[in-house]
Amino acid sequence: EYKSKLHIIIPNKVEKFKTKQLASGASEKCKSRRGPGRPRKKPRVRTRGW
């Protein structure tokens, strides 16, 4: 309901926002895999010895 109203008022702004979200989501995935702050390859649960 709310989103459809947004599309009527400012459709191209909504599209821009969506693409921004997708881009940030992709970069977040890359960060969570392995970034400069987390060099380990295995997930944390395994290193604890579960």
mmCIF file of C-alpha atoms in Angstrom:
data_model
loop_
_atom_site.group_PDB
_atom_site.id
_atom_site.type_symbol
_atom_site.label_atom_id
_atom_site.label_comp_id
_atom_site.label_asym_id
_atom_site.label_seq_id
_atom_site.Cartn_x
_atom_site.Cartn_y
_atom_site.Cartn_z
ATOM 1 C CA GLU A 1 0.000 0.000 0.000
ATOM 2 C CA TYR A 2 2.687 2.507 1.069
ATOM 3 C CA LYS A 3 5.099 1.437 -1.678
ATOM 4 C CA SER A 4 2.467 1.820 -4.395
ATOM 5 C CA LYS A 5 1.841 5.399 -3.234
ATOM 6 C CA LEU A 6 5.571 6.068 -3.455
ATOM 7 C CA HIS A 7 5.605 4.714 -7.001
ATOM 8 C CA ILE A 8 2.812 7.090 -7.998
ATOM 9 C CA ILE A 9 4.551 10.123 -6.479
ATOM 10 C CA ILE A 10 8.238 9.493 -7.275
ATOM 11 C CA PRO A 11 8.809 6.329 -9.319
ATOM 12 C CA ASN A 12 12.374 7.032 -10.455
ATOM 13 C CA LYS A 13 13.533 7.971 -6.944
ATOM 14 C CA VAL A 14 12.207 4.653 -5.671
ATOM 15 C CA GLU A 15 14.123 2.855 -8.433
ATOM 16 C CA LYS A 16 17.329 4.666 -7.481
ATOM 17 C CA PHE A 17 16.797 3.693 -3.850
ATOM 18 C CA LYS A 18 16.278 0.039 -4.845
ATOM 19 C CA THR A 19 19.490 -0.053 -6.871
ATOM 20 C CA LYS A 20 21.380 1.552 -3.984
ATOM 21 C CA GLN A 21 20.031 -1.089 -1.609
ATOM 22 C CA LEU A 22 21.068 -3.870 -3.985
ATOM 23 C CA ALA A 23 24.571 -2.435 -4.328
ATOM 24 C CA SER A 24 25.022 -2.050 -0.575
ATOM 25 C CA GLY A 25 23.646 -5.558 -0.020
ATOM 26 C CA ALA A 26 26.204 -7.025 -2.417
ATOM 27 C CA SER A 27 29.080 -5.202 -0.709
ATOM 28 C CA GLU A 28 27.801 -6.362 2.688
ATOM 29 C CA LYS A 29 27.903 -9.976 1.507
ATOM 30 C CA CYS A 30 31.512 -9.542 0.402
ATOM 31 C CA LYS A 31 32.407 -8.012 3.772
ATOM 32 C CA SER A 32 30.822 -10.852 5.726
ATOM 33 C CA ARG A 33 32.730 -13.476 3.722
ATOM 34 C CA ARG A 34 36.232 -12.177 4.322
ATOM 35 C CA GLY A 35 37.337 -8.606 4.941
ATOM 36 C CA PRO A 36 40.520 -6.967 6.196
ATOM 37 C CA GLY A 37 39.291 -7.348 9.780
ATOM 38 C CA ARG A 38 38.409 -11.034 9.489
ATOM 39 C CA PRO A 39 41.092 -13.122 7.744
ATOM 40 C CA ARG A 40 39.797 -16.535 8.891
ATOM 41 C CA LYS A 41 38.190 -18.727 6.252
ATOM 42 C CA LYS A 42 36.135 -21.033 8.496
ATOM 43 C CA PRO A 43 32.977 -19.790 10.210
ATOM 44 C CA ARG A 44 33.335 -18.847 13.879
ATOM 45 C CA VAL A 45 31.157 -21.706 15.121
ATOM 46 C CA ARG A 46 33.643 -24.311 13.868
ATOM 47 C CA THR A 47 36.709 -22.600 15.368
ATOM 48 C CA ARG A 48 35.115 -22.690 18.820
ATOM 49 C CA GLY A 49 34.989 -26.466 18.610
ATOM 50 C CA TRP A 50 31.295 -27.238 18.520
#
